Short mmCIF file of C-alpha atoms in Angstrom, two decimals:
data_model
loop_
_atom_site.label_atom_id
_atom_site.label_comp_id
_atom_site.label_asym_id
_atom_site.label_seq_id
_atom_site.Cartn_x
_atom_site.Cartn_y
_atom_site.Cartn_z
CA UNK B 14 51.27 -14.94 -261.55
CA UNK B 15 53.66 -18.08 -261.26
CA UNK B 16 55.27 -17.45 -258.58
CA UNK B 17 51.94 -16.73 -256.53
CA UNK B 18 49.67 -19.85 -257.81
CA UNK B 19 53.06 -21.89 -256.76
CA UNK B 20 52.83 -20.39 -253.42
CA UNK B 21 49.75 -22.10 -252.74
CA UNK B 22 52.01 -25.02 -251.96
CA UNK B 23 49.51 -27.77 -249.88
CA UNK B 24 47.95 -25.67 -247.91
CA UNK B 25 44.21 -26.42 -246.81
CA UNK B 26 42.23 -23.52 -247.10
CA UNK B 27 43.33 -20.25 -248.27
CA UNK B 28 41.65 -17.40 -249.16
CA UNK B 29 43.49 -14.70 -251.33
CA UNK B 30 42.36 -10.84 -252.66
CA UNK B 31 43.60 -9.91 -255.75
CA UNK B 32 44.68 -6.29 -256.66
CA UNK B 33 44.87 -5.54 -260.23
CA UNK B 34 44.34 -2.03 -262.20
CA UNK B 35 43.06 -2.91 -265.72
CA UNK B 36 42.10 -5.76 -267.76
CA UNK B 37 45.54 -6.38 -268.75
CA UNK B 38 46.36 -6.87 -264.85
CA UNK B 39 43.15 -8.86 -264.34
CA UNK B 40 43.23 -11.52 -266.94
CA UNK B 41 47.36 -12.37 -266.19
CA UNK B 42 45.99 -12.65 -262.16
CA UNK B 43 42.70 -14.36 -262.36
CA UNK B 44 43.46 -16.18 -265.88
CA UNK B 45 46.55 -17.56 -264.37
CA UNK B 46 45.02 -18.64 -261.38
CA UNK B 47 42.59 -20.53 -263.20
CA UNK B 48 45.33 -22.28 -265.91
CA UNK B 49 46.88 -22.94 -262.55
CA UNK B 50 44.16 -25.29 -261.22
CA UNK B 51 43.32 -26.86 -264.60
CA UNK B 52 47.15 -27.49 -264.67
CA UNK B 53 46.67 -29.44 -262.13
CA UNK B 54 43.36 -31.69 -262.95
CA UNK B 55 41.14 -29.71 -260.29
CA UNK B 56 38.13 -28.43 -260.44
CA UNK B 57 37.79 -24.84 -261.73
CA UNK B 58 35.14 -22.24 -261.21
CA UNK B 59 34.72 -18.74 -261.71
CA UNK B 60 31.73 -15.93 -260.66
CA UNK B 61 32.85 -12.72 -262.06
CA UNK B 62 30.75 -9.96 -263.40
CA UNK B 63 29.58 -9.53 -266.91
CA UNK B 64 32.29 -6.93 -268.45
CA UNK B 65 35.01 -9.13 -267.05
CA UNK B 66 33.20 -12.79 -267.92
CA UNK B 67 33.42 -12.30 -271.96
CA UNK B 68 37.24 -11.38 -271.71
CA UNK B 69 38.24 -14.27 -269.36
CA UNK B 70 36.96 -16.69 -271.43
CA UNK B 71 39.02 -15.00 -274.54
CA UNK B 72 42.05 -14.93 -272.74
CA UNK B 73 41.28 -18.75 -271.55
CA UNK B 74 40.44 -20.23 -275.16
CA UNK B 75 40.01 -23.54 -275.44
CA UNK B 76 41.17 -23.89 -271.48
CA UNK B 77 37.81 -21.99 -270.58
CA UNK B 78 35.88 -25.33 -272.31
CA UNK B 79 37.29 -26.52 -268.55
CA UNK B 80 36.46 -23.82 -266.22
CA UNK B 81 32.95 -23.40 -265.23
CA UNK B 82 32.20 -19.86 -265.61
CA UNK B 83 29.36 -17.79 -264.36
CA UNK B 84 27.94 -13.89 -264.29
CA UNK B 85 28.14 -12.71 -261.27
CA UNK B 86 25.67 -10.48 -261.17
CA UNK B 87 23.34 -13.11 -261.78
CA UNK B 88 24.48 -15.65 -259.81
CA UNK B 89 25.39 -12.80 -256.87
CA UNK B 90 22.94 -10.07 -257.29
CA UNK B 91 22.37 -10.99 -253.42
CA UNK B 92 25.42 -11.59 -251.87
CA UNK B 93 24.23 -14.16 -249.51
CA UNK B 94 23.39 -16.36 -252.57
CA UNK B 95 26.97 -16.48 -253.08
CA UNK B 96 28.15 -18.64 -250.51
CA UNK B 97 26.07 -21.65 -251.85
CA UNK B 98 27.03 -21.33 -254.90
CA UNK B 99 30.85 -21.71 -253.94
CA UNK B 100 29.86 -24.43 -251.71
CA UNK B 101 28.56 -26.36 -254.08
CA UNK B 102 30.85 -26.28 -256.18
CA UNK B 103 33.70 -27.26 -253.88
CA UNK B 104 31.31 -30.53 -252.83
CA UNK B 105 32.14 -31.58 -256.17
CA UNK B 106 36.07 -31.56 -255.89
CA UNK B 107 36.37 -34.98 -254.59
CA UNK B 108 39.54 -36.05 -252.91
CA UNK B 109 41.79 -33.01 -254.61
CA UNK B 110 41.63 -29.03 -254.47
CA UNK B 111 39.03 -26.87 -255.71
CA UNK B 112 40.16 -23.72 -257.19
CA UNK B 113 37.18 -20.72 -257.30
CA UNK B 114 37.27 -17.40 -258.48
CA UNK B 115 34.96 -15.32 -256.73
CA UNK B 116 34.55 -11.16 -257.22
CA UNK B 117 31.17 -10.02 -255.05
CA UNK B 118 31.93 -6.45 -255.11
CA UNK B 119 31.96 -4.03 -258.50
CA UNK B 120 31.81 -0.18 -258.71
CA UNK B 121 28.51 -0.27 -259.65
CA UNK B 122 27.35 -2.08 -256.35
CA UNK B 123 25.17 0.00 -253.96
CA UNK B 124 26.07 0.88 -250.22
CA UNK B 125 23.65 -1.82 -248.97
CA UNK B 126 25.23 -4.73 -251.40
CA UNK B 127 28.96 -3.90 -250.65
CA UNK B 128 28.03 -4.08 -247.08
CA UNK B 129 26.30 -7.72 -247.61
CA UNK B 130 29.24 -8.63 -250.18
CA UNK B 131 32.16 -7.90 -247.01
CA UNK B 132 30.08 -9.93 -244.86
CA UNK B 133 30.23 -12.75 -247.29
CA UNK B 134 34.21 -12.32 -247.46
CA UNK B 135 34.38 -12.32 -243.87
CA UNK B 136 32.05 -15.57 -243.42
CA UNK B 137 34.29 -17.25 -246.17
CA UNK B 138 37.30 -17.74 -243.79
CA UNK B 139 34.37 -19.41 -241.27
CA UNK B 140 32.53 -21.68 -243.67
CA UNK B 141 35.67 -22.91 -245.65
CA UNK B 142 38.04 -23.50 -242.31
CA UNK B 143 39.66 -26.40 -243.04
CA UNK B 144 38.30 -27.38 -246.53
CA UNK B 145 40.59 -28.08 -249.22
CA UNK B 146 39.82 -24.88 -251.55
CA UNK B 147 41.59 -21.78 -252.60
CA UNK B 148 38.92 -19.03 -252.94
CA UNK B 149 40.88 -16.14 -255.03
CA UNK B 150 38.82 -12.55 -254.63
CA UNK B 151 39.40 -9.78 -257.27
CA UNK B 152 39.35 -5.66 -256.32
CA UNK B 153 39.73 -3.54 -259.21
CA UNK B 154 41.66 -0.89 -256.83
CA UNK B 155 41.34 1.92 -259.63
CA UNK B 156 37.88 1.29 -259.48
CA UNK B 157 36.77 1.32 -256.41
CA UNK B 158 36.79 3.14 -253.08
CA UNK B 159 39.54 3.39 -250.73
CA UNK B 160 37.61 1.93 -248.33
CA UNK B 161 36.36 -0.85 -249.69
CA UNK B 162 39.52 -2.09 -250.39
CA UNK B 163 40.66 -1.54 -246.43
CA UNK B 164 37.75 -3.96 -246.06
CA UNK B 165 39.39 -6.57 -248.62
CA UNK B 166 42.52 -6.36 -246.62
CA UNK B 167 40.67 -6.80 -243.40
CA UNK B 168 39.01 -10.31 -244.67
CA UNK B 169 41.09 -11.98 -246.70
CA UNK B 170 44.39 -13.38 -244.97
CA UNK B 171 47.05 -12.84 -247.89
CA UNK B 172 46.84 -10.53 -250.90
CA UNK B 173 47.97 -10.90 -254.21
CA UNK B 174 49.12 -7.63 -255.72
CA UNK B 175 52.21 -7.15 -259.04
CA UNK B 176 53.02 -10.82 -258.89
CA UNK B 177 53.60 -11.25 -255.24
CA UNK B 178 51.92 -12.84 -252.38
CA UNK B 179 52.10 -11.09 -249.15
CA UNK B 180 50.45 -11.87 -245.56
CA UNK B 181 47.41 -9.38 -244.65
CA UNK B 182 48.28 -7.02 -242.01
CA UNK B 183 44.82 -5.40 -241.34
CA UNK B 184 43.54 -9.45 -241.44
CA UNK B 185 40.56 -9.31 -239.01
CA UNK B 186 38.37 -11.59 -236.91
CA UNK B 187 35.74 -12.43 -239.28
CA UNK B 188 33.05 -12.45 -236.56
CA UNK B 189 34.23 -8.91 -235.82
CA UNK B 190 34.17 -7.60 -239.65
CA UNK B 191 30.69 -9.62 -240.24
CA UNK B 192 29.21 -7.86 -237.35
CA UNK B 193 30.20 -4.45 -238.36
CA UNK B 194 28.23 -4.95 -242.03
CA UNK B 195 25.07 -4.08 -240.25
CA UNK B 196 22.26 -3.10 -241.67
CA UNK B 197 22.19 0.78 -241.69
CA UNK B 198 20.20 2.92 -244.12
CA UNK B 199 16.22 4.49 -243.05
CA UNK B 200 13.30 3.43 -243.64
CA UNK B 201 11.83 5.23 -246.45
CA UNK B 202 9.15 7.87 -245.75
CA UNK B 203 6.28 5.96 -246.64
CA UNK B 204 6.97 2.93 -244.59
CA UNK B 205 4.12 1.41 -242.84
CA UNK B 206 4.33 -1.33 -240.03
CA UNK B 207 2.23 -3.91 -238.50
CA UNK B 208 2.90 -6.05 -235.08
CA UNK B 209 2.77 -9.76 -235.76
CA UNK B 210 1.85 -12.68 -233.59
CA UNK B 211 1.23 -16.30 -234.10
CA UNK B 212 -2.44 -15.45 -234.24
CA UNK B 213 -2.11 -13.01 -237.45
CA UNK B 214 0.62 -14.42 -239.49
CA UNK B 215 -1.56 -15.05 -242.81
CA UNK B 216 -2.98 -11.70 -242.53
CA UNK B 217 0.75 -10.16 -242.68
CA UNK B 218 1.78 -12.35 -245.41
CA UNK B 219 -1.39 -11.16 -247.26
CA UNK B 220 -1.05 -7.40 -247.01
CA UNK B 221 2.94 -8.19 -247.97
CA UNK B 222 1.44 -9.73 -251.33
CA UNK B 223 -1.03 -6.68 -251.63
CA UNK B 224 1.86 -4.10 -251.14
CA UNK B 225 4.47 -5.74 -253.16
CA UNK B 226 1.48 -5.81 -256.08
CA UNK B 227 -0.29 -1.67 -255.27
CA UNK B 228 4.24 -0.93 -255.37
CA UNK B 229 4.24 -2.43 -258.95
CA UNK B 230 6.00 -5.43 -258.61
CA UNK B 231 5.05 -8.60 -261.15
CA UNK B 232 2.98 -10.84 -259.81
CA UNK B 233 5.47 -13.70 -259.65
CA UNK B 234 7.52 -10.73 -257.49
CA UNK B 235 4.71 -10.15 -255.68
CA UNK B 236 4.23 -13.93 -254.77
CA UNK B 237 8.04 -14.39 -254.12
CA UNK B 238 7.37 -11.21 -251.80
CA UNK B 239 4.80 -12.94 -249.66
CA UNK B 240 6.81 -15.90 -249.35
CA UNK B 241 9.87 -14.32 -247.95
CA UNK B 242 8.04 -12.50 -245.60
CA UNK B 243 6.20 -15.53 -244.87
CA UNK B 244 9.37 -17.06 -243.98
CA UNK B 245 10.86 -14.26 -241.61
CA UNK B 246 7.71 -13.64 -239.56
CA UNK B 247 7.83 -17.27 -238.88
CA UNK B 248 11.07 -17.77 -237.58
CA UNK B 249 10.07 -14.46 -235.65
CA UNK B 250 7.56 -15.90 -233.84
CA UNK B 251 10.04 -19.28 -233.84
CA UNK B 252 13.12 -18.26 -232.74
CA UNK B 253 12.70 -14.18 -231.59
CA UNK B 254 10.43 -14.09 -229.03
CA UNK B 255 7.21 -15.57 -230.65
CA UNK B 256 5.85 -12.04 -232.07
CA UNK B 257 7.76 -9.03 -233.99
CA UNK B 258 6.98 -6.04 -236.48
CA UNK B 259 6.68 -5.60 -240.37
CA UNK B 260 7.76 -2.82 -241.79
CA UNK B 261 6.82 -2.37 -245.97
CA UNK B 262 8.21 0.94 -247.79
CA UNK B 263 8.82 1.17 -251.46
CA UNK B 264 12.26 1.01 -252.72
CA UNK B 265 13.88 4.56 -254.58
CA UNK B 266 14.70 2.95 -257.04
CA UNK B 267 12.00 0.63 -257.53
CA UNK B 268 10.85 -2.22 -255.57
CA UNK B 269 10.21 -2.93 -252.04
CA UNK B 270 11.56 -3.51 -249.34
CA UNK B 271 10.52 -5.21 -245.91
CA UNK B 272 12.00 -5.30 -242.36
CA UNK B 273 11.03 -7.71 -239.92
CA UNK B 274 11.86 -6.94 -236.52
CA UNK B 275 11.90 -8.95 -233.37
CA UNK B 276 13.63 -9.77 -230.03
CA UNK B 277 15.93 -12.55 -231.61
CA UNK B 278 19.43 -12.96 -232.20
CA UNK B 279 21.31 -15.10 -235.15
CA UNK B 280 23.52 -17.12 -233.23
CA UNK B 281 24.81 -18.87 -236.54
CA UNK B 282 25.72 -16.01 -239.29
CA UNK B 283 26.13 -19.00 -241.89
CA UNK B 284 22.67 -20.34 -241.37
CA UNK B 285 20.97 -19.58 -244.92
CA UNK B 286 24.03 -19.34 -246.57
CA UNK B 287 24.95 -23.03 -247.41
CA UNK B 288 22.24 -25.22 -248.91
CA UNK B 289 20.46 -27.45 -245.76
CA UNK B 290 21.55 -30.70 -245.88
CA UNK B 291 17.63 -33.04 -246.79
CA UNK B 292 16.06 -33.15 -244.08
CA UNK B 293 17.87 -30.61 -241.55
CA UNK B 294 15.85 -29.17 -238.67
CA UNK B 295 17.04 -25.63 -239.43
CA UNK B 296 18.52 -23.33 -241.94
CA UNK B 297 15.61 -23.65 -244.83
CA UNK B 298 14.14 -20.63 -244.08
CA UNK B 299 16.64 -18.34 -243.97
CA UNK B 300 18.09 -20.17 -247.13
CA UNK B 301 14.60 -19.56 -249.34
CA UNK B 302 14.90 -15.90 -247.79
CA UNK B 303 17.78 -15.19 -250.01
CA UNK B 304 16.91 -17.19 -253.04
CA UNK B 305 13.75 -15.49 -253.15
CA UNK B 306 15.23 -11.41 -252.38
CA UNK B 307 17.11 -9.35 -254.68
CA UNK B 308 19.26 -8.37 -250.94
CA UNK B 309 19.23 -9.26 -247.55
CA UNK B 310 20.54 -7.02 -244.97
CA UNK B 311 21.05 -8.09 -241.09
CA UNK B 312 21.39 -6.23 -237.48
CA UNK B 313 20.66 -7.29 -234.36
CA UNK B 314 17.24 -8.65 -234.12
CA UNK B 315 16.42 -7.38 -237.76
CA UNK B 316 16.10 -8.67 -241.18
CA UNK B 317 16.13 -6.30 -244.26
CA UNK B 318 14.50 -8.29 -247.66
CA UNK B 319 14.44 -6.41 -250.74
CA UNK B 320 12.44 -7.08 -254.01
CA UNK B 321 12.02 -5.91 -257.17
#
């Protein structure tokens, strides 16, 4: 990978996918990367998931006592908790690069995360314009689905693939690509909905806390439950048209999820994905949405929470 991490050169932002087939492939791409920027006396960080986090820091040794590295299926189980997390740690680059390692999408993902984890690619290339950071994106291409690595193509603007570094040709508008993640499976067969106005929002947030509890969640769950939906039938009645729908239904798996509908529109797609600066007017919502949901699924004027 030499002749790739040299190819970052002093470019700003940039904002590579990485195509590998097997460990072997992985560790010389994203382990090289990484040796790259400790080589250089910049900050180092790494979110990959937990059958590639044990090898990486074999193959890094001592190096890895450097690198901060993190599960991500922990620290990414929703992908719009992702985005913070990077952000973060590029605030703490100071004046040089910051070099992060970032792999949202597995072949155990479901439908509904690989949708949310594109988005996230897509709103990288807006929320990192111009910021000093190379954010390097593995795709195990023998692993995955043919089309989720057209969508890796389509929102990252170079990929990395047998040692070279080549421009994107399906490189997409990331507004466009962000817009088409959409939310877009049922509601299950048991849902239930209630209309919400100002003058009933404790009453929702109650029955969410009674459903999330009757569904089998733990009470903490439960509690987290109420508070999400606390938080979206608020900036309902805020920001989409000051009343809106609730829609509860138990999760196949497990779980539960709930849809708040309205007559709004989210003019900023990055709002709830950075962490609101103290004291900002807007944005803390949306960002305790996500910390507090396993997912969170968007289309227009809807928001899709899941909990379990």
């Amino acid at each position: 990978m030499a002749g790739v991490t040299e190819a970052l050169g002093s470019a700003e932002f940039t904002h590579p996918a990485l195509f590998y087939r097997g460990l072997d492939d992985y560790l010389d791409g994203v382990g090289g990367f990484l040796r790259a920027g400790l080589a250089a006396g910049e900050p180092v960080f790494a979110a990959v998931p937990p059958d590639r986090l044990a090898p990486l820091r074999d193959h890094l040794g001592a190096d890895g006592d450097r690198a901060h590295l993190v599960d991500m299926a922990e620290a990414g189980r929703n992908p719009g908790r992702i985005m913070t997390a990077l952000t973060d740690f590029a605030g703490r680059r100071g004046s040089g690069r910051a070099w992060l390692v970032g792999e949202p999408i597995w072949a155990s993902r479901t439908p509904a995360e690989i949708r949310e984890a594109t988005r996230h690619e897509a709103l990288i290339n807006l929320a990192f314009a111009d910021v000093p950071v190379t954010i390097l994106c593995p795709y195990d291409v023998s692993g995955l689905s043919p089309e989720v690595i057209a969508d890796a193509a389509r929102t990252h603007p170079v990929l990395w693939r047998d040692g070279e570094e080549k421009p994107s040709p399906a490189y997409d508008d990331p507004m466009i690509v962000a817009t088409g993640c959409d939310a877009a499976d049922a509601a299950g067969a048991d849902a239930e909905c209630r209309e919400f106005d100002p003058a009933n929002l404790i009453a929702v947030r109650a029955w969410a806390l009674e459903f999330g509890q009757a569904a089998g969640l733990s009470e903490d769950r439960s509690f987290d439950l109420k508070l999400a939906v606390g938080e979206a039938v608020a900036n309902s009645v805020r920001h989409g048209g000051g009343r809106g729908s609730l829609t509860l239904w138990r999760a196949p798996g497990g779980g539960v999820v709930a849809q708040v509908r309205d007559t709004g529109r989210l003019a900023d797609p990055l709002v709830g994905r950075r962490r609101p600066a103290p004291g900002a007017a807007n944005g803390r919502g949306l960002w305790m949405i996500h910390h507090l949901s396993d997912l969170v699924e968007f289309a227009p004027g809807v928001i899709r929470l899941h909990v379990s």
